[in-house]
């Protein structure tokens, strides 16, 4: 009996213990052996603190190598890793801790007095942005050899809360096999090997940075340039000795703002991957002009890990998220049946990647996870004749005005193409006659942009019912740390426009 996930993630450490896993600007390198030694000591520490298999370890800390070791250590001791966004307030942490009842809570020392009263029965440890704190203080004294606690394919390794874009965050229960199988598929599809150096600038409280980036690097025996957060200059500095970058779309738009992003600077890179939010076609094209690389866009979510990806060798089609991953079934459904090619419906996926249900939400789980394994993602999409999937938005963002469906993406694409527009978000707000009214929030790229310029296009290109009843200019769209546009916040801001 072995530990299903860690036995796979530690293959690189077994084969090449002296190889550097992480380089860190300004800090010492960390070898594979050191990574897992620290993880084993943390496992020892957690066991000493009374952690039993199946217990949750809730973690709200800055991004450090020690936090990665805490993830591995938790899984090694049979626990369930539960990372929390560092932006969450005390009230939000209280909700997650109340919901997940962890045995242990690890937080930043700066917040320990605020969070301890909210921790319930959990024992609280600290870990700061330098990796120091009560969690790691006595590690050197602990035995670095640790017999992994046996866990099988279907045991839980993590509970990851969704981003809360459409409503209250839900805890997605992820098994050892969910995580291992998906990262293995991605490693193979994206051709990650021990020759790769991945720039790791994503947060590790989210599936993208924690599972896609970290697990793929570990499974490939690759190295990472471990950056504590997004920093365009640090990423540009790393490029000449790196081979791959995983980012959210805002990484790419911000990197494009730097004059240092050139063909020469990106010469050593072989792969740029984007996901977690839609990548504008414009960004894709500008990136290719500047670097000679076509960004590879993929699609996934907390509940399913990654589900689709553009191909590595064949055409990476801008604006699409490519094809289902090997081993992932995907269908696009409307009213109980698969839609015809080119029609819009809700994506459903099935496979080893799909989660085990929402933590303590059996009704929600029953609504979204069918008994035969199909998961209803809530994302609207179409599939073209070549099989490429295009996300057109979320079912919850669909606007129904006067009984007609309006897909925000159609308007956003049209508006984004108007010269002088940087980007836009189209939302539905309550309206006494129409139920919902279409509102377009537009971010100008050119300060001289006028409402008339937008109206001239929408009034001629769109059916009357789709035309925005109001156009609002904003300096920027509200986004969370993963670059996701917060339409919920926009709908709240403009809820009384027509009420
Ligand atoms: P919540 O479920 O709490 O409302 P969330 O869905 O934003 O939050 P995540 O699981 O972090 O939480 O995000 C998954 C969602 O991100 C997907 O359902 C999809 O809407 C969006 N997404 C991910 N990748 C892409 C992509 N490449 N293009 C468009 N949308 C994407
Ligand atoms: Mg979601």
PDB file of C-alpha atoms and ligand atoms in Angstrom, residues 88 160-170 172 206-208 249 274-279 297-306 308 319-321 358 368 375 377-380 390-397 409 480 482 484-486 488, ligand 1:
ATOM      1  CA  UNK A  88     -10.048  36.393   2.284  1.00  0.00           C
ATOM      2  CA  UNK A 160     -10.511  23.343  -3.005  1.00  0.00           C
ATOM      3  CA  UNK A 161     -13.078  26.079  -2.747  1.00  0.00           C
ATOM      4  CA  UNK A 162     -14.323  27.531  -6.028  1.00  0.00           C
ATOM      5  CA  UNK A 163     -13.509  31.157  -6.746  1.00  0.00           C
ATOM      6  CA  UNK A 164     -16.947  32.465  -5.787  1.00  0.00           C
ATOM      7  CA  UNK A 165     -17.447  34.216  -9.125  1.00  0.00           C
ATOM      8  CA  UNK A 166     -21.116  33.289  -9.420  1.00  0.00           C
ATOM      9  CA  UNK A 167     -22.091  32.849  -5.788  1.00  0.00           C
ATOM     10  CA  UNK A 168     -20.843  31.472  -2.510  1.00  0.00           C
ATOM     11  CA  UNK A 169     -17.680  29.373  -2.889  1.00  0.00           C
ATOM     12  CA  UNK A 170     -18.243  25.628  -2.780  1.00  0.00           C
ATOM     13  CA  UNK A 172     -14.793  20.698  -4.336  1.00  0.00           C
ATOM     14  CA  UNK A 206      -6.030  27.904  -6.687  1.00  0.00           C
ATOM     15  CA  UNK A 207      -6.161  24.845  -8.950  1.00  0.00           C
ATOM     16  CA  UNK A 208      -4.124  26.583 -11.661  1.00  0.00           C
ATOM     17  CA  UNK A 249      -4.839  36.247 -19.283  1.00  0.00           C
ATOM     18  CA  UNK A 274      -3.205  30.521 -20.528  1.00  0.00           C
ATOM     19  CA  UNK A 275      -6.351  29.687 -18.613  1.00  0.00           C
ATOM     20  CA  UNK A 276      -8.749  30.425 -15.732  1.00  0.00           C
ATOM     21  CA  UNK A 277     -10.432  33.230 -17.688  1.00  0.00           C
ATOM     22  CA  UNK A 278     -10.995  33.972 -21.382  1.00  0.00           C
ATOM     23  CA  UNK A 279      -7.970  35.133 -23.362  1.00  0.00           C
ATOM     24  CA  UNK A 297      -5.259  28.208 -24.156  1.00  0.00           C
ATOM     25  CA  UNK A 298      -6.907  25.560 -22.028  1.00  0.00           C
ATOM     26  CA  UNK A 299     -10.100  25.377 -19.971  1.00  0.00           C
ATOM     27  CA  UNK A 300     -10.800  23.933 -16.579  1.00  0.00           C
ATOM     28  CA  UNK A 301     -12.385  24.562 -13.232  1.00  0.00           C
ATOM     29  CA  UNK A 302     -11.909  23.734  -9.572  1.00  0.00           C
ATOM     30  CA  UNK A 303     -14.354  20.827  -9.787  1.00  0.00           C
ATOM     31  CA  UNK A 304     -12.891  19.154 -12.874  1.00  0.00           C
ATOM     32  CA  UNK A 305      -9.236  20.101 -12.991  1.00  0.00           C
ATOM     33  CA  UNK A 306      -8.495  20.727 -16.661  1.00  0.00           C
ATOM     34  CA  UNK A 308      -9.891  20.871 -22.619  1.00  0.00           C
ATOM     35  CA  UNK A 319     -10.586  32.379 -28.907  1.00  0.00           C
ATOM     36  CA  UNK A 320     -11.080  28.631 -28.462  1.00  0.00           C
ATOM     37  CA  UNK A 321     -10.119  26.270 -25.657  1.00  0.00           C
ATOM     38  CA  UNK A 358     -19.231  19.367  -3.011  1.00  0.00           C
ATOM     39  CA  UNK A 368     -24.669  19.324 -10.839  1.00  0.00           C
ATOM     40  CA  UNK A 375     -20.736  16.991 -14.384  1.00  0.00           C
ATOM     41  CA  UNK A 377     -20.164  22.779 -15.618  1.00  0.00           C
ATOM     42  CA  UNK A 378     -22.482  25.761 -16.063  1.00  0.00           C
ATOM     43  CA  UNK A 379     -20.268  27.063 -18.868  1.00  0.00           C
ATOM     44  CA  UNK A 380     -21.882  27.799 -22.231  1.00  0.00           C
ATOM     45  CA  UNK A 390     -15.351  27.898 -27.708  1.00  0.00           C
ATOM     46  CA  UNK A 391     -16.611  29.136 -24.342  1.00  0.00           C
ATOM     47  CA  UNK A 392     -19.243  31.808 -24.802  1.00  0.00           C
ATOM     48  CA  UNK A 393     -19.841  32.600 -21.157  1.00  0.00           C
ATOM     49  CA  UNK A 394     -21.509  31.214 -18.111  1.00  0.00           C
ATOM     50  CA  UNK A 395     -25.101  30.039 -17.973  1.00  0.00           C
ATOM     51  CA  UNK A 396     -25.557  32.295 -14.940  1.00  0.00           C
ATOM     52  CA  UNK A 397     -24.480  35.320 -16.999  1.00  0.00           C
ATOM     53  CA  UNK A 409     -19.978  37.210 -25.325  1.00  0.00           C
ATOM     54  CA  UNK A 480     -10.189  38.855  -8.742  1.00  0.00           C
ATOM     55  CA  UNK A 482      -7.120  34.966 -11.026  1.00  0.00           C
ATOM     56  CA  UNK A 484     -11.707  36.717 -13.563  1.00  0.00           C
ATOM     57  CA  UNK A 485     -14.105  39.563 -14.285  1.00  0.00           C
ATOM     58  CA  UNK A 486     -16.494  39.934 -11.347  1.00  0.00           C
ATOM     59  CA  UNK A 488     -21.649  39.671  -9.905  1.00  0.00           C
TER      60      UNK A 488
HETATM   61  P1  LIG B   1     -17.694  29.806  -8.679  1.00  0.00           P
HETATM   62  O1  LIG B   1     -17.851  28.418  -9.191  1.00  0.00           O
HETATM   63  O2  LIG B   1     -17.561  29.852  -7.208  1.00  0.00           O
HETATM   64  O3  LIG B   1     -18.707  30.747  -9.223  1.00  0.00           O
HETATM   65  P2  LIG B   1     -15.468  30.031 -10.544  1.00  0.00           P
HETATM   66  O4  LIG B   1     -16.277  29.151 -11.418  1.00  0.00           O
HETATM   67  O5  LIG B   1     -14.945  31.302 -11.160  1.00  0.00           O
HETATM   68  O6  LIG B   1     -16.263  30.386  -9.206  1.00  0.00           O
HETATM   69  P3  LIG B   1     -13.077  28.454 -10.712  1.00  0.00           P
HETATM   70  O7  LIG B   1     -13.307  27.018 -10.530  1.00  0.00           O
HETATM   71  O8  LIG B   1     -11.820  29.059 -10.217  1.00  0.00           O
HETATM   72  O9  LIG B   1     -14.231  29.225  -9.975  1.00  0.00           O
HETATM   73  O10 LIG B   1     -13.177  28.847 -12.228  1.00  0.00           O
HETATM   74  C1  LIG B   1     -13.682  27.987 -13.226  1.00  0.00           C
HETATM   75  C2  LIG B   1     -14.322  28.792 -14.322  1.00  0.00           C
HETATM   76  O11 LIG B   1     -13.358  29.637 -14.962  1.00  0.00           O
HETATM   77  C3  LIG B   1     -14.879  27.949 -15.420  1.00  0.00           C
HETATM   78  O12 LIG B   1     -16.134  27.398 -15.087  1.00  0.00           O
HETATM   79  C4  LIG B   1     -14.942  28.951 -16.570  1.00  0.00           C
HETATM   80  O13 LIG B   1     -16.121  29.737 -16.485  1.00  0.00           O
HETATM   81  C5  LIG B   1     -13.742  29.836 -16.309  1.00  0.00           C
HETATM   82  N1  LIG B   1     -12.599  29.490 -17.189  1.00  0.00           N
HETATM   83  C6  LIG B   1     -11.530  28.742 -16.927  1.00  0.00           C
HETATM   84  N2  LIG B   1     -10.706  28.664 -17.984  1.00  0.00           N
HETATM   85  C7  LIG B   1     -11.288  29.404 -18.958  1.00  0.00           C
HETATM   86  C8  LIG B   1     -10.947  29.740 -20.305  1.00  0.00           C
HETATM   87  N3  LIG B   1      -9.822  29.328 -20.859  1.00  0.00           N
HETATM   88  N4  LIG B   1     -11.812  30.521 -20.996  1.00  0.00           N
HETATM   89  C9  LIG B   1     -12.957  30.966 -20.445  1.00  0.00           C
HETATM   90  N5  LIG B   1     -13.331  30.691 -19.188  1.00  0.00           N
HETATM   91  C10 LIG B   1     -12.505  29.926 -18.453  1.00  0.00           C
END
